[in-house]
PDB file of C-alpha atoms in Angstrom:
ATOM      1  CA  MET A1137      -6.351 -40.161-212.129  1.00 61.00           C
ATOM      2  CA  ASN A1138      -6.401 -36.939-214.150  1.00 81.00           C
ATOM      3  CA  LYS A1139      -3.631 -35.880-216.515  1.00 88.00           C
ATOM      4  CA  SER A1140      -2.812 -33.051-214.118  1.00 89.00           C
ATOM      5  CA  ASP A1141      -1.746 -35.719-211.604  1.00 90.00           C
ATOM      6  CA  PHE A1142       1.176 -36.685-213.853  1.00 94.00           C
ATOM      7  CA  ASN A1143       4.460 -34.785-214.014  1.00 96.00           C
ATOM      8  CA  ILE A1144       6.459 -35.335-217.211  1.00 97.00           C
ATOM      9  CA  LEU A1145      10.151 -34.498-217.367  1.00 97.00           C
ATOM     10  CA  ILE A1146      11.317 -33.319-220.792  1.00 97.00           C
ATOM     11  CA  ALA A1147      15.070 -33.832-221.181  1.00 97.00           C
ATOM     12  CA  GLU A1148      15.901 -32.029-224.430  1.00 96.00           C
ATOM     13  CA  ASP A1149      18.745 -29.638-225.251  1.00 93.00           C
ATOM     14  CA  GLN A1150      17.126 -28.217-228.407  1.00 94.00           C
ATOM     15  CA  LEU A1151      15.113 -25.266-227.162  1.00 94.00           C
ATOM     16  CA  ASP A1152      12.524 -25.270-229.969  1.00 95.00           C
ATOM     17  CA  ILE A1153      11.695 -28.954-229.479  1.00 95.00           C
ATOM     18  CA  ALA A1154      11.590 -28.608-225.687  1.00 96.00           C
ATOM     19  CA  LYS A1155       9.255 -25.608-225.987  1.00 96.00           C
ATOM     20  CA  PHE A1156       6.994 -27.431-228.456  1.00 96.00           C
ATOM     21  CA  LEU A1157       6.750 -30.489-226.209  1.00 97.00           C
ATOM     22  CA  LYS A1158       6.085 -28.504-223.056  1.00 97.00           C
ATOM     23  CA  GLN A1159       3.382 -26.405-224.711  1.00 97.00           C
ATOM     24  CA  GLY A1160       1.660 -29.411-226.285  1.00 96.00           C
ATOM     25  CA  LEU A1161       1.733 -31.551-223.150  1.00 96.00           C
ATOM     26  CA  THR A1162       0.634 -28.663-220.941  1.00 96.00           C
ATOM     27  CA  GLU A1163      -2.325 -28.012-223.243  1.00 96.00           C
ATOM     28  CA  GLU A1164      -3.221 -31.705-222.871  1.00 94.00           C
ATOM     29  CA  GLY A1165      -3.355 -31.197-219.103  1.00 95.00           C
ATOM     30  CA  TYR A1166      -0.029 -32.665-217.974  1.00 96.00           C
ATOM     31  CA  GLN A1167       2.419 -30.985-215.636  1.00 95.00           C
ATOM     32  CA  CYS A1168       5.816 -30.568-217.308  1.00 96.00           C
ATOM     33  CA  LYS A1169       9.374 -29.755-216.346  1.00 95.00           C
ATOM     34  CA  VAL A1170      12.271 -29.199-218.768  1.00 96.00           C
ATOM     35  CA  VAL A1171      15.987 -29.898-218.313  1.00 96.00           C
ATOM     36  CA  ARG A1172      18.686 -29.284-220.921  1.00 94.00           C
ATOM     37  CA  ASN A1173      21.390 -31.835-220.083  1.00 94.00           C
ATOM     38  CA  GLY A1174      21.745 -35.389-218.884  1.00 94.00           C
ATOM     39  CA  GLN A1175      23.279 -34.620-215.512  1.00 94.00           C
ATOM     40  CA  ALA A1176      20.311 -32.397-214.678  1.00 95.00           C
ATOM     41  CA  VAL A1177      17.979 -35.369-215.190  1.00 95.00           C
ATOM     42  CA  LEU A1178      19.749 -37.353-212.472  1.00 94.00           C
ATOM     43  CA  GLU A1179      19.718 -34.381-210.101  1.00 92.00           C
ATOM     44  CA  PHE A1180      16.058 -33.638-210.836  1.00 91.00           C
ATOM     45  CA  MET A1181      15.011 -37.235-210.140  1.00 93.00           C
ATOM     46  CA  LYS A1182      16.411 -36.969-206.607  1.00 88.00           C
ATOM     47  CA  SER A1183      14.099 -34.127-205.626  1.00 85.00           C
ATOM     48  CA  GLU A1184      11.014 -34.306-207.846  1.00 87.00           C
ATOM     49  CA  ASN A1185       8.213 -36.838-208.222  1.00 91.00           C
ATOM     50  CA  ILE A1186       8.349 -37.574-211.963  1.00 95.00           C
ATOM     51  CA  SER A1187       5.762 -39.769-213.673  1.00 95.00           C
ATOM     52  CA  LEU A1188       7.508 -40.230-217.040  1.00 97.00           C
ATOM     53  CA  ILE A1189      10.672 -39.030-218.789  1.00 97.00           C
ATOM     54  CA  LEU A1190      10.969 -37.961-222.430  1.00 97.00           C
ATOM     55  CA  LEU A1191      14.682 -38.436-222.963  1.00 96.00           C
ATOM     56  CA  ASP A1192      16.857 -37.153-225.793  1.00 95.00           C
ATOM     57  CA  TRP A1193      19.911 -39.302-226.545  1.00 93.00           C
ATOM     58  CA  MET A1194      22.488 -36.654-227.526  1.00 92.00           C
ATOM     59  CA  MET A1195      22.627 -34.186-224.637  1.00 93.00           C
ATOM     60  CA  PRO A1196      25.464 -32.204-223.009  1.00 93.00           C
ATOM     61  CA  LYS A1197      27.300 -33.414-219.873  1.00 93.00           C
ATOM     62  CA  LEU A1198      25.744 -36.901-219.937  1.00 94.00           C
ATOM     63  CA  LYS A1199      24.163 -38.724-222.852  1.00 95.00           C
ATOM     64  CA  GLY A1200      20.591 -39.913-222.562  1.00 94.00           C
ATOM     65  CA  ILE A1201      21.652 -43.544-222.954  1.00 95.00           C
ATOM     66  CA  ASP A1202      23.929 -43.188-219.910  1.00 96.00           C
ATOM     67  CA  VAL A1203      21.196 -41.427-217.958  1.00 96.00           C
ATOM     68  CA  CYS A1204      18.835 -44.315-218.680  1.00 96.00           C
ATOM     69  CA  ARG A1205      21.383 -46.932-217.630  1.00 96.00           C
ATOM     70  CA  GLN A1206      22.184 -45.109-214.385  1.00 95.00           C
ATOM     71  CA  LEU A1207      18.534 -44.661-213.421  1.00 96.00           C
ATOM     72  CA  ARG A1208      17.857 -48.345-213.982  1.00 95.00           C
ATOM     73  CA  ALA A1209      21.012 -49.290-212.062  1.00 95.00           C
ATOM     74  CA  GLU A1210      19.583 -47.293-209.145  1.00 94.00           C
ATOM     75  CA  ASN A1211      16.318 -49.256-209.516  1.00 94.00           C
ATOM     76  CA  ILE A1212      14.373 -46.165-210.594  1.00 93.00           C
ATOM     77  CA  LEU A1213      11.548 -47.612-212.702  1.00 94.00           C
ATOM     78  CA  THR A1214       9.975 -44.376-213.970  1.00 96.00           C
ATOM     79  CA  PRO A1215       8.848 -44.929-217.600  1.00 96.00           C
ATOM     80  CA  ILE A1216      11.400 -43.586-220.096  1.00 97.00           C
ATOM     81  CA  ILE A1217      10.657 -42.810-223.745  1.00 97.00           C
ATOM     82  CA  PHE A1218      13.644 -42.022-225.933  1.00 96.00           C
ATOM     83  CA  LEU A1219      12.851 -39.180-228.329  1.00 94.00           C
ATOM     84  CA  THR A1220      15.857 -38.975-230.611  1.00 90.00           C
ATOM     85  CA  ALA A1221      17.218 -38.447-234.113  1.00 90.00           C
ATOM     86  CA  LYS A1222      19.300 -41.618-233.806  1.00 89.00           C
ATOM     87  CA  ASP A1223      17.318 -43.811-236.131  1.00 85.00           C
ATOM     88  CA  THR A1224      19.120 -47.063-236.916  1.00 91.00           C
ATOM     89  CA  VAL A1225      17.820 -50.436-235.802  1.00 92.00           C
ATOM     90  CA  GLU A1226      20.991 -50.839-233.749  1.00 93.00           C
ATOM     91  CA  ASP A1227      20.291 -47.554-231.940  1.00 91.00           C
ATOM     92  CA  THR A1228      16.736 -48.637-231.167  1.00 92.00           C
ATOM     93  CA  ILE A1229      17.915 -51.964-229.794  1.00 94.00           C
ATOM     94  CA  GLU A1230      20.613 -50.313-227.685  1.00 93.00           C
ATOM     95  CA  GLY A1231      18.117 -47.789-226.309  1.00 92.00           C
ATOM     96  CA  LEU A1232      15.624 -50.461-225.302  1.00 94.00           C
ATOM     97  CA  LYS A1233      18.328 -52.680-223.826  1.00 94.00           C
ATOM     98  CA  SER A1234      19.513 -49.762-221.703  1.00 94.00           C
ATOM     99  CA  GLY A1235      16.169 -49.907-219.903  1.00 95.00           C
ATOM    100  CA  ALA A1236      13.949 -47.535-221.895  1.00 96.00           C
ATOM    101  CA  ASN A1237      10.285 -48.418-222.221  1.00 96.00           C
ATOM    102  CA  ASP A1238       9.903 -47.006-225.722  1.00 96.00           C
ATOM    103  CA  TYR A1239      11.823 -45.397-228.567  1.00 94.00           C
ATOM    104  CA  ILE A1240      10.431 -42.738-230.913  1.00 95.00           C
ATOM    105  CA  LYS A1241      12.463 -41.336-233.790  1.00 93.00           C
ATOM    106  CA  LYS A1242      12.519 -37.647-234.715  1.00 92.00           C
ATOM    107  CA  PRO A1243      10.685 -36.164-236.492  1.00 91.00           C
ATOM    108  CA  PHE A1244       7.690 -37.595-234.648  1.00 92.00           C
ATOM    109  CA  ASN A1245       3.917 -37.348-234.771  1.00 93.00           C
ATOM    110  CA  PHE A1246       2.654 -35.594-231.637  1.00 95.00           C
ATOM    111  CA  ASP A1247      -0.603 -37.576-231.500  1.00 93.00           C
ATOM    112  CA  GLU A1248       1.369 -40.821-231.597  1.00 94.00           C
ATOM    113  CA  LEU A1249       3.608 -39.545-228.812  1.00 95.00           C
ATOM    114  CA  LEU A1250       0.546 -38.702-226.698  1.00 94.00           C
ATOM    115  CA  ALA A1251      -0.887 -42.179-227.253  1.00 92.00           C
ATOM    116  CA  ARG A1252       2.387 -43.802-226.195  1.00 94.00           C
ATOM    117  CA  ILE A1253       2.667 -41.603-223.120  1.00 95.00           C
ATOM    118  CA  GLU A1254      -0.873 -42.534-222.077  1.00 91.00           C
ATOM    119  CA  ALA A1255      -0.190 -46.231-222.673  1.00 90.00           C
ATOM    120  CA  HIS A1256       2.967 -46.254-220.539  1.00 93.00           C
ATOM    121  CA  LEU A1257       1.305 -44.281-217.748  1.00 92.00           C
ATOM    122  CA  ARG A1258      -1.605 -46.756-217.715  1.00 87.00           C
ATOM    123  CA  ILE A1259       0.781 -49.698-217.482  1.00 88.00           C
ATOM    124  CA  HIS A1260       3.120 -48.187-214.889  1.00 90.00           C
ATOM    125  CA  PHE A1261       0.395 -46.841-212.618  1.00 87.00           C
ATOM    126  CA  LYS A1262      -1.958 -49.796-213.299  1.00 80.00           C
ATOM    127  CA  ILE A1263      -4.752 -47.545-214.542  1.00 79.00           C
ATOM    128  CA  ASP A1264      -7.773 -49.227-216.088  1.00 75.00           C
ATOM    129  CA  GLU A1265      -8.688 -47.984-219.561  1.00 82.00           C
ATOM    130  CA  ILE A1266     -12.440 -47.410-219.589  1.00 87.00           C
ATOM    131  CA  LEU A1267     -14.642 -46.703-222.611  1.00 90.00           C
ATOM    132  CA  ASN A1268     -18.289 -45.679-222.287  1.00 93.00           C
ATOM    133  CA  ILE A1269     -21.215 -45.449-224.644  1.00 94.00           C
ATOM    134  CA  GLY A1270     -24.759 -45.051-223.377  1.00 93.00           C
ATOM    135  CA  ASP A1271     -25.124 -47.246-220.279  1.00 94.00           C
ATOM    136  CA  ILE A1272     -22.381 -49.582-221.525  1.00 95.00           C
ATOM    137  CA  SER A1273     -18.984 -49.494-219.828  1.00 94.00           C
ATOM    138  CA  ILE A1274     -15.968 -51.310-221.299  1.00 94.00           C
ATOM    139  CA  ASN A1275     -12.950 -51.972-219.105  1.00 91.00           C
ATOM    140  CA  ILE A1276     -10.266 -52.766-221.681  1.00 87.00           C
ATOM    141  CA  SER A1277      -7.608 -53.561-219.084  1.00 80.00           C
ATOM    142  CA  LYS A1278      -9.774 -56.186-217.363  1.00 84.00           C
ATOM    143  CA  HIS A1279     -11.566 -57.290-220.547  1.00 89.00           C
ATOM    144  CA  GLU A1280     -14.949 -56.638-218.899  1.00 93.00           C
ATOM    145  CA  ILE A1281     -18.207 -55.155-220.168  1.00 95.00           C
ATOM    146  CA  THR A1282     -21.114 -53.988-218.055  1.00 95.00           C
ATOM    147  CA  LYS A1283     -24.492 -52.639-219.126  1.00 94.00           C
ATOM    148  CA  ALA A1284     -26.472 -50.847-216.456  1.00 90.00           C
ATOM    149  CA  ASP A1285     -24.059 -52.446-213.937  1.00 87.00           C
ATOM    150  CA  GLU A1286     -24.809 -55.956-215.214  1.00 93.00           C
ATOM    151  CA  MET A1287     -21.828 -57.988-216.424  1.00 95.00           C
ATOM    152  CA  ILE A1288     -22.046 -58.977-220.096  1.00 95.00           C
ATOM    153  CA  ASN A1289     -20.031 -61.873-221.520  1.00 95.00           C
ATOM    154  CA  LEU A1290     -18.713 -61.428-225.047  1.00 94.00           C
ATOM    155  CA  THR A1291     -16.314 -63.623-226.969  1.00 95.00           C
ATOM    156  CA  GLU A1292     -12.846 -62.221-227.667  1.00 93.00           C
ATOM    157  CA  LYS A1293     -13.735 -61.262-231.253  1.00 94.00           C
ATOM    158  CA  GLU A1294     -17.041 -59.698-230.177  1.00 95.00           C
ATOM    159  CA  PHE A1295     -15.231 -57.745-227.460  1.00 95.00           C
ATOM    160  CA  ASN A1296     -12.529 -56.482-229.850  1.00 94.00           C
ATOM    161  CA  PHE A1297     -15.145 -55.603-232.489  1.00 96.00           C
ATOM    162  CA  LEU A1298     -17.135 -53.542-229.979  1.00 96.00           C
ATOM    163  CA  VAL A1299     -13.987 -51.859-228.593  1.00 94.00           C
ATOM    164  CA  HIS A1300     -12.900 -50.880-232.109  1.00 95.00           C
ATOM    165  CA  LEU A1301     -16.248 -49.210-232.819  1.00 96.00           C
ATOM    166  CA  VAL A1302     -16.437 -47.395-229.476  1.00 95.00           C
ATOM    167  CA  LYS A1303     -12.822 -46.213-229.707  1.00 91.00           C
ATOM    168  CA  ASN A1304     -13.804 -44.661-233.041  1.00 93.00           C
ATOM    169  CA  LYS A1305     -17.112 -43.344-231.710  1.00 93.00           C
ATOM    170  CA  ASN A1306     -18.994 -40.991-234.049  1.00 94.00           C
ATOM    171  CA  GLN A1307     -16.896 -42.141-237.015  1.00 94.00           C
ATOM    172  CA  VAL A1308     -18.056 -44.631-239.624  1.00 95.00           C
ATOM    173  CA  CYS A1309     -15.814 -47.711-239.559  1.00 95.00           C
ATOM    174  CA  ASP A1310     -15.819 -49.361-242.971  1.00 94.00           C
ATOM    175  CA  ARG A1311     -16.035 -53.118-243.226  1.00 94.00           C
ATOM    176  CA  GLN A1312     -12.606 -53.690-244.747  1.00 92.00           C
ATOM    177  CA  SER A1313     -10.803 -51.661-242.065  1.00 93.00           C
ATOM    178  CA  ILE A1314     -12.636 -53.623-239.355  1.00 94.00           C
ATOM    179  CA  ILE A1315     -11.574 -56.919-240.918  1.00 93.00           C
ATOM    180  CA  GLU A1316      -7.985 -55.699-241.128  1.00 92.00           C
ATOM    181  CA  GLN A1317      -7.737 -54.151-237.658  1.00 90.00           C
ATOM    182  CA  VAL A1318      -9.901 -56.519-235.602  1.00 92.00           C
ATOM    183  CA  TRP A1319      -9.487 -59.786-237.504  1.00 92.00           C
ATOM    184  CA  ASP A1320      -5.941 -59.000-238.709  1.00 87.00           C
ATOM    185  CA  ILE A1321      -6.836 -60.217-242.201  1.00 87.00           C
ATOM    186  CA  HIS A1322      -5.188 -58.238-244.998  1.00 83.00           C
ATOM    187  CA  PHE A1323      -6.676 -59.810-248.103  1.00 80.00           C
ATOM    188  CA  ASP A1324     -10.098 -60.001-249.732  1.00 83.00           C
ATOM    189  CA  TYR A1325     -12.443 -61.596-247.231  1.00 85.00           C
ATOM    190  CA  ASP A1326     -16.187 -62.025-246.925  1.00 87.00           C
ATOM    191  CA  THR A1327     -17.143 -59.150-244.632  1.00 89.00           C
ATOM    192  CA  GLY A1328     -20.586 -60.668-244.161  1.00 90.00           C
ATOM    193  CA  VAL A1329     -19.168 -62.308-241.046  1.00 93.00           C
ATOM    194  CA  LEU A1330     -19.352 -58.867-239.394  1.00 94.00           C
ATOM    195  CA  ASP A1331     -23.159 -58.958-239.528  1.00 94.00           C
ATOM    196  CA  VAL A1332     -23.157 -62.280-237.697  1.00 95.00           C
ATOM    197  CA  TYR A1333     -20.947 -60.884-234.950  1.00 96.00           C
ATOM    198  CA  MET A1334     -22.907 -57.639-234.768  1.00 95.00           C
ATOM    199  CA  ASN A1335     -26.186 -59.535-234.340  1.00 95.00           C
ATOM    200  CA  ALA A1336     -24.612 -61.492-231.473  1.00 96.00           C
ATOM    201  CA  ILE A1337     -23.300 -58.306-229.839  1.00 96.00           C
ATOM    202  CA  ARG A1338     -26.677 -56.571-230.067  1.00 95.00           C
ATOM    203  CA  LYS A1339     -28.457 -59.617-228.665  1.00 95.00           C
ATOM    204  CA  LYS A1340     -26.110 -59.928-225.681  1.00 96.00           C
ATOM    205  CA  LEU A1341     -26.287 -56.182-224.985  1.00 96.00           C
ATOM    206  CA  ASN A1342     -30.054 -56.126-225.561  1.00 94.00           C
ATOM    207  CA  LEU A1343     -29.765 -53.377-228.181  1.00 92.00           C
ATOM    208  CA  GLN A1344     -32.275 -52.505-230.849  1.00 88.00           C
ATOM    209  CA  LYS A1345     -30.935 -52.569-234.426  1.00 84.00           C
ATOM    210  CA  ASN A1346     -29.681 -48.969-234.565  1.00 85.00           C
ATOM    211  CA  GLU A1347     -29.431 -48.260-230.845  1.00 91.00           C
ATOM    212  CA  LEU A1348     -25.907 -46.995-229.988  1.00 94.00           C
ATOM    213  CA  ILE A1349     -24.409 -48.967-232.895  1.00 95.00           C
ATOM    214  CA  LYS A1350     -25.803 -48.179-236.323  1.00 95.00           C
ATOM    215  CA  THR A1351     -25.341 -50.202-239.473  1.00 94.00           C
ATOM    216  CA  VAL A1352     -24.392 -47.964-242.384  1.00 95.00           C
ATOM    217  CA  ARG A1353     -25.626 -49.848-245.432  1.00 91.00           C
ATOM    218  CA  GLY A1354     -22.910 -50.684-247.926  1.00 90.00           C
ATOM    219  CA  ILE A1355     -20.182 -49.134-245.795  1.00 95.00           C
ATOM    220  CA  GLY A1356     -19.897 -50.427-242.237  1.00 95.00           C
ATOM    221  CA  PHE A1357     -20.868 -49.428-238.710  1.00 96.00           C
ATOM    222  CA  ILE A1358     -20.826 -46.397-236.431  1.00 96.00           C
ATOM    223  CA  ALA A1359     -21.061 -46.195-232.663  1.00 95.00           C
ATOM    224  CA  GLN A1360     -22.847 -43.057-231.490  1.00 94.00           C
ATOM    225  CA  GLU A1361     -25.077 -41.928-228.656  1.00 87.00           C
TER     226      GLU A1361
END
């Protein structure tokens, strides 16, 4: 599915924020609609096919928290992301318990918001996340790798190592960041283990030493076509 297949409802009473969100999401390729109060969300959901709701908490007529509860009570399972200035732990817990799928505090990072939107759309619509490099295809959702349509079996660590590099394609990934993000080790650790795993990955994928994945001496690795 393309981003243009998804219709995002922005429920936000602050005009500048609503305008910013609509412009940014539209530029990303999504369809967007804007409403300015909670009651309008409920009315809109009766007539429009909405893929995901960005929901402010403090809105006129009906608060976002009440909107969320009512939609869930009506068994409407459209993904809901709270986007709100209410920033206590108690608020977050209450928002999630009301049925929201996620909770982002204002001010927010737009790139993070995009990533969360994409993640919830993938989950809700059961969309496979596919990465490609050369003739290698990585289905993250199914934990499968194919090379020239042939299934390749990697261990979990090898799979996660390869995914990390391909997700950061054309960027050098330094050894310490790989250990921290793939191995979840946050202390001094012998990064020589990465060479062992990389040799295994290259062997299973039948790659030459610097084909698709290049070793950057003294720094780390880079995936590039």
